[in-house]
Structure formats: structure tokens, C-alpha cells
Amino acid sequence: MTQLSVNINKIATLRNARGENRPNLLETALDCERFGAQGITVHPRPDERHITRADVLTLRPMLHTEFNIEGYPSPEFIELVLRVKPEQVTLVPDAPDAITSSAGWNVNANMEFLTEVVDKLRDAGIRSSIFVDADPEQVIAAAKCGADRVELYTKPYADMFPSNPDAAVEPYVEASRQAKRCGLGCNAGHDLNLDNLAFFAQRVPHLSEVSIGHALICDALYLGLEETIKRYRAALK
């Protein structure tokens, strides 16, 4: 079954709004695990507007499931993940001031840079995933870099899903099949929610993991965190 990794950035955003420690990020992460999440994702940004460097260091020894750290591979980010050694690092091409991810890597144009980063992660025993659009050529390029997985950027799917779900999902089906042919694992994330997740998971083969934050936390405001995670897990079955 596809694994659910809960991105807790929005919990940190809410906490930071008051400058205190409510909600408690660590307690929330542990609750997510207790309620059935199979991983925890964080995306520390240089301005620390949500997840901070201290959060990453605090979470690492306390989590019981997979820890996935997303980010642009700046020297500071690489230093942090090599120190923390999460199970997975997802490399994203975001500018420092980006609100959220808006596209995957042009892997061919950044082949030398990404290969060097992936090599460092492998030497440290960390699984690498490269964030890409649902383009088989980008998947092939990620394999050439030596990455272990790709994460498919799913906003285009989410945008098209209400009007034409079959057309929306088709590029992801092919990209996932290409990943399998290249020996890569396949993750996915961005704007997946309770409306579109089950269809995506049913149609996309070889899907190892989805990382979901914003929509899941929004649902939890109405449903509660435990019930929300239960429903997302059910959508992945």
C-alpha cells in the first residue's frame, strides 16, 4: 500500500504566529504517527517561517516512522541533513522566497549539481528523491543522477481533476511506469486531497509514498487530526 507522509509545516506556521509553542510541533508529529501516518515530512526554509532548524534537530531522535526532509540543496541545507540523517531527503528547486513549490527540476539542466548532491546523500546512507514534473524524460534524467526516487509534482493533476480526471492522471501513470523501468521508486505530492487522492492512488502504479500537508491540516480543522489521517489512509488502500 502507498505510504502516507504527513507534512507538518502548517502546524509550525500556526505555532509561529504567536511566537510560543502552541500547538506543540513535536507532540503533533507524534500524534500523527500514533493516528496512522507512516512518515513525517518537513520543509525547512532559509527564513524559518514555519519549520526551523531547531525543529529538525528536535524531531529526529523522537520520530518512530520515516523522516523526510524537503528543501533546496543549498550548502546550509546539505549540512543540516547530513547532520540529521533522515531516511529520505527530497530535493526541490524552490527559490528561498517561494511560498510553495511550483514546478519540478529541469534535471538535465542541473545534472552535474544534482548528481553531486545525490552522491553526498548516498555516501551518508540517506535515500534521495528528486522533485520532478510528470515527464518521463525528467524521470530518466533523475535516474542518471543516481537518485533513489522521484517525487511527482501533482498540482497540474489536482487542477485538471475536477473537469477531466482521466486526462489529468495519464501523465502520472506514464511517469510512474518510467520510474519503474529506470529502477526508481515513485513518490507524489502537492495539492492531493480527499477529493482526488483515491483516484490518483488507484490509477498510478508503483506509487511508494504521498506527502500531504496543507489539505490534510485544513481537513483536520473540521474532522480532527485522527479522523483525517484515517480517511487519507483509507483513500490510499
CSV table of C-alpha atoms in Angstrom, one decimal:
chain,number,residue,atom,x,y,z
A,1,MET,CA,0.0,0.0,0.0
A,2,THR,CA,1.1,3.5,-0.7
A,3,GLN,CA,2.6,5.2,2.4
A,4,LEU,CA,1.2,8.4,3.8
A,5,SER,CA,3.8,11.0,5.0
A,6,VAL,CA,2.2,14.0,6.8
A,7,ASN,CA,3.8,17.4,6.1
A,8,ILE,CA,3.6,19.3,9.4
A,9,ASN,CA,4.8,22.7,8.0
A,10,LYS,CA,1.4,24.3,8.6
A,11,ILE,CA,1.5,23.3,12.2
A,12,ALA,CA,4.7,25.2,12.6
A,13,THR,CA,3.2,28.2,10.7
A,14,LEU,CA,0.3,28.3,13.3
A,15,ARG,CA,2.7,28.0,16.2
A,16,ASN,CA,5.0,30.7,14.9
A,17,ALA,CA,2.1,33.1,14.5
A,18,ARG,CA,2.2,33.6,18.3
A,19,GLY,CA,5.9,33.1,18.9
A,20,GLU,CA,5.2,30.5,21.5
A,21,ASN,CA,4.9,26.7,21.4
A,22,ARG,CA,1.2,26.1,20.8
A,23,PRO,CA,0.5,23.9,19.0
A,24,ASN,CA,3.5,21.8,20.1
A,25,LEU,CA,5.1,20.6,16.9
A,26,LEU,CA,6.7,17.5,18.4
A,27,GLU,CA,3.5,16.4,20.1
A,28,THR,CA,1.6,16.9,16.8
A,29,ALA,CA,4.1,14.8,14.9
A,30,LEU,CA,4.0,12.0,17.4
A,31,ASP,CA,0.2,12.2,17.3
A,32,CYS,CA,0.3,11.9,13.5
A,33,GLU,CA,2.3,8.7,13.9
A,34,ARG,CA,0.0,7.4,16.5
A,35,PHE,CA,-3.0,8.0,14.3
A,36,GLY,CA,-1.5,6.1,11.5
A,37,ALA,CA,0.8,8.3,9.5
A,38,GLN,CA,3.7,6.3,8.1
A,39,GLY,CA,6.1,9.2,7.8
A,40,ILE,CA,6.6,12.8,8.8
A,41,THR,CA,7.7,15.4,6.2
A,42,VAL,CA,9.2,18.9,6.9
A,43,HIS,CA,10.4,21.6,4.6
A,44,PRO,CA,12.8,23.9,6.4
A,45,ARG,CA,13.2,27.2,4.5
A,46,PRO,CA,16.1,29.7,5.0
A,47,ASP,CA,13.8,32.3,6.6
A,48,GLU,CA,12.4,29.7,9.1
A,49,ARG,CA,8.9,31.0,8.5
A,50,HIS,CA,7.5,27.6,9.6
A,51,ILE,CA,9.9,24.7,10.3
A,52,THR,CA,13.0,25.8,11.9
A,53,ARG,CA,16.5,24.2,12.1
A,54,ALA,CA,15.9,23.6,15.8
A,55,ASP,CA,12.6,21.7,14.9
A,56,VAL,CA,14.5,19.4,12.6
A,57,LEU,CA,17.0,18.6,15.3
A,58,THR,CA,14.3,18.1,17.9
A,59,LEU,CA,12.2,15.8,15.7
A,60,ARG,CA,14.9,13.5,14.5
A,61,PRO,CA,15.5,11.4,17.6
A,62,MET,CA,11.9,11.3,18.6
A,63,LEU,CA,10.1,10.0,15.5
A,64,HIS,CA,9.3,6.4,15.0
A,65,THR,CA,8.4,6.4,11.3
A,66,GLU,CA,10.2,7.7,8.2
A,67,PHE,CA,11.5,11.2,8.4
A,68,ASN,CA,11.5,13.0,5.1
A,69,ILE,CA,13.2,16.4,4.8
A,70,GLU,CA,12.4,18.5,1.7
A,71,GLY,CA,14.4,21.5,0.5
A,72,TYR,CA,16.6,23.3,-2.0
A,73,PRO,CA,20.1,21.8,-1.7
A,74,SER,CA,21.9,24.8,-0.5
A,75,PRO,CA,25.1,24.3,1.4
A,76,GLU,CA,23.3,25.1,4.7
A,77,PHE,CA,20.5,22.6,3.8
A,78,ILE,CA,23.0,19.9,2.9
A,79,GLU,CA,24.9,20.5,6.2
A,80,LEU,CA,21.7,20.1,8.1
A,81,VAL,CA,20.5,16.8,6.5
A,82,LEU,CA,24.0,15.2,6.7
A,83,ARG,CA,24.0,16.0,10.4
A,84,VAL,CA,20.4,14.8,11.0
A,85,LYS,CA,20.5,11.8,8.6
A,86,PRO,CA,16.7,11.4,7.9
A,87,GLU,CA,15.5,8.3,6.0
A,88,GLN,CA,14.8,10.4,2.9
A,89,VAL,CA,15.8,13.8,1.5
A,90,THR,CA,13.6,15.3,-1.2
A,91,LEU,CA,15.4,17.8,-3.4
A,92,VAL,CA,13.2,20.7,-4.6
A,93,PRO,CA,14.1,23.6,-6.9
A,94,ASP,CA,12.4,26.3,-4.9
A,95,ALA,CA,13.8,29.8,-4.6
A,96,PRO,CA,14.4,30.9,-1.0
A,97,ASP,CA,11.4,33.2,-1.0
A,98,ALA,CA,9.0,30.8,-2.7
A,99,ILE,CA,5.6,30.4,-1.0
A,100,THR,CA,5.4,26.8,-2.0
A,101,SER,CA,6.8,24.5,-4.7
A,102,SER,CA,5.5,25.5,-8.2
A,103,ALA,CA,7.5,23.2,-10.6
A,104,GLY,CA,9.8,20.2,-10.7
A,105,TRP,CA,13.5,20.3,-11.5
A,106,ASN,CA,14.8,20.6,-15.0
A,107,VAL,CA,17.1,17.7,-14.2
A,108,ASN,CA,19.1,17.7,-17.4
A,109,ALA,CA,20.0,21.4,-17.0
A,110,ASN,CA,21.1,20.7,-13.4
A,111,MET,CA,22.6,17.2,-13.9
A,112,GLU,CA,26.1,17.9,-12.5
A,113,PHE,CA,24.8,19.8,-9.5
A,114,LEU,CA,22.1,17.2,-8.6
A,115,THR,CA,24.5,14.3,-9.2
A,116,GLU,CA,26.9,15.8,-6.7
A,117,VAL,CA,24.2,16.2,-4.1
A,118,VAL,CA,22.8,12.7,-4.6
A,119,ASP,CA,26.3,11.3,-4.2
A,120,LYS,CA,26.7,13.0,-0.9
A,121,LEU,CA,23.4,11.7,0.4
A,122,ARG,CA,24.2,8.2,-0.7
A,123,ASP,CA,27.5,8.3,1.0
A,124,ALA,CA,25.7,9.2,4.2
A,125,GLY,CA,23.2,6.4,3.8
A,126,ILE,CA,20.3,8.7,3.0
A,127,ARG,CA,17.7,7.9,0.3
A,128,SER,CA,17.3,10.7,-2.2
A,129,SER,CA,14.2,11.8,-4.1
A,130,ILE,CA,14.2,14.4,-6.8
A,131,PHE,CA,11.0,16.5,-7.3
A,132,VAL,CA,10.0,16.5,-11.0
A,133,ASP,CA,7.1,17.2,-13.2
A,134,ALA,CA,5.2,14.2,-14.6
A,135,ASP,CA,7.6,14.0,-17.6
A,136,PRO,CA,9.3,10.7,-18.5
A,137,GLU,CA,12.4,12.5,-19.7
A,138,GLN,CA,12.8,14.1,-16.3
A,139,VAL,CA,12.4,10.7,-14.7
A,140,ILE,CA,15.1,9.3,-16.9
A,141,ALA,CA,17.4,12.2,-16.1
A,142,ALA,CA,16.8,11.7,-12.3
A,143,ALA,CA,17.9,8.0,-12.7
A,144,LYS,CA,21.1,9.2,-14.5
A,145,CYS,CA,21.8,11.4,-11.4
A,146,GLY,CA,21.7,8.3,-9.3
A,147,ALA,CA,18.6,9.2,-7.3
A,148,ASP,CA,16.7,6.5,-5.5
A,149,ARG,CA,13.3,8.0,-6.2
A,150,VAL,CA,11.4,10.8,-7.9
A,151,GLU,CA,8.5,12.8,-6.4
A,152,LEU,CA,6.0,13.8,-9.0
A,153,TYR,CA,4.6,17.3,-8.7
A,154,THR,CA,0.8,16.8,-8.6
A,155,LYS,CA,-0.6,20.3,-8.8
A,156,PRO,CA,-1.4,20.0,-12.5
A,157,TYR,CA,-3.3,16.8,-11.8
A,158,ALA,CA,-5.2,18.5,-9.0
A,159,ASP,CA,-6.1,21.4,-11.2
A,160,MET,CA,-7.5,19.3,-14.0
A,161,PHE,CA,-9.0,16.6,-11.9
A,162,PRO,CA,-12.5,18.2,-11.5
A,163,SER,CA,-13.0,18.6,-15.2
A,164,ASN,CA,-11.2,15.6,-16.7
A,165,PRO,CA,-9.8,13.1,-14.2
A,166,ASP,CA,-8.7,10.6,-16.8
A,167,ALA,CA,-6.6,13.1,-18.8
A,168,ALA,CA,-5.3,14.6,-15.5
A,169,VAL,CA,-3.9,11.3,-14.3
A,170,GLU,CA,-2.5,9.9,-17.5
A,171,PRO,CA,0.9,11.7,-17.4
A,172,TYR,CA,1.5,10.4,-13.9
A,173,VAL,CA,0.7,6.9,-14.9
A,174,GLU,CA,3.3,7.1,-17.6
A,175,ALA,CA,5.9,8.8,-15.4
A,176,SER,CA,5.4,6.2,-12.7
A,177,ARG,CA,5.9,3.4,-15.2
A,178,GLN,CA,9.0,5.1,-16.5
A,179,ALA,CA,10.3,5.3,-12.9
A,180,LYS,CA,9.8,1.6,-12.5
A,181,ARG,CA,11.6,0.9,-15.8
A,182,CYS,CA,14.5,3.0,-14.5
A,183,GLY,CA,14.7,1.3,-11.2
A,184,LEU,CA,13.4,4.3,-9.3
A,185,GLY,CA,10.8,4.5,-6.5
A,186,CYS,CA,7.9,6.9,-7.2
A,187,ASN,CA,6.5,9.4,-4.7
A,188,ALA,CA,4.0,12.2,-5.3
A,189,GLY,CA,2.8,15.3,-3.7
A,190,HIS,CA,1.2,18.8,-3.9
A,191,ASP,CA,-2.5,19.6,-3.7
A,192,LEU,CA,-3.5,16.0,-3.2
A,193,ASN,CA,-6.7,15.9,-1.0
A,194,LEU,CA,-9.6,13.7,0.0
A,195,ASP,CA,-11.4,14.5,-3.3
A,196,ASN,CA,-8.7,13.5,-5.7
A,197,LEU,CA,-6.4,11.1,-3.8
A,198,ALA,CA,-8.2,7.8,-4.1
A,199,PHE,CA,-8.5,8.1,-7.9
A,200,PHE,CA,-4.8,9.0,-8.2
A,201,ALA,CA,-3.7,6.1,-6.0
A,202,GLN,CA,-5.9,3.7,-7.8
A,203,ARG,CA,-4.7,4.7,-11.3
A,204,VAL,CA,-0.9,5.4,-10.7
A,205,PRO,CA,1.1,2.2,-10.5
A,206,HIS,CA,4.2,1.6,-8.4
A,207,LEU,CA,3.3,4.6,-6.0
A,208,SER,CA,5.5,4.3,-3.0
A,209,GLU,CA,4.5,7.4,-1.0
A,210,VAL,CA,2.5,10.6,-1.0
A,211,SER,CA,3.4,13.6,1.1
A,212,ILE,CA,0.4,15.7,2.1
A,213,GLY,CA,0.3,18.8,4.3
A,214,HIS,CA,-1.8,21.8,3.5
A,215,ALA,CA,-5.0,19.9,2.5
A,216,LEU,CA,-4.7,17.4,5.3
A,217,ILE,CA,-4.3,20.1,8.0
A,218,CYS,CA,-7.2,22.0,6.6
A,219,ASP,CA,-9.4,18.9,6.8
A,220,ALA,CA,-8.2,18.3,10.3
A,221,LEU,CA,-9.8,21.7,11.4
A,222,TYR,CA,-13.2,20.2,10.7
A,223,LEU,CA,-12.7,16.4,11.1
A,224,GLY,CA,-10.0,16.3,13.8
A,225,LEU,CA,-6.5,15.0,13.1
A,226,GLU,CA,-7.1,11.4,13.9
A,227,GLU,CA,-10.2,11.0,11.7
A,228,THR,CA,-8.4,13.0,8.9
A,229,ILE,CA,-5.4,10.7,8.9
A,230,LYS,CA,-7.7,7.7,8.9
A,231,ARG,CA,-9.5,9.0,5.8
A,232,TYR,CA,-6.3,9.7,3.9
A,233,ARG,CA,-5.0,6.3,4.7
A,234,ALA,CA,-8.3,4.7,3.5
A,235,ALA,CA,-8.0,6.7,0.3
A,236,LEU,CA,-4.7,5.0,-0.4
A,237,LYS,CA,-5.9,1.5,0.1
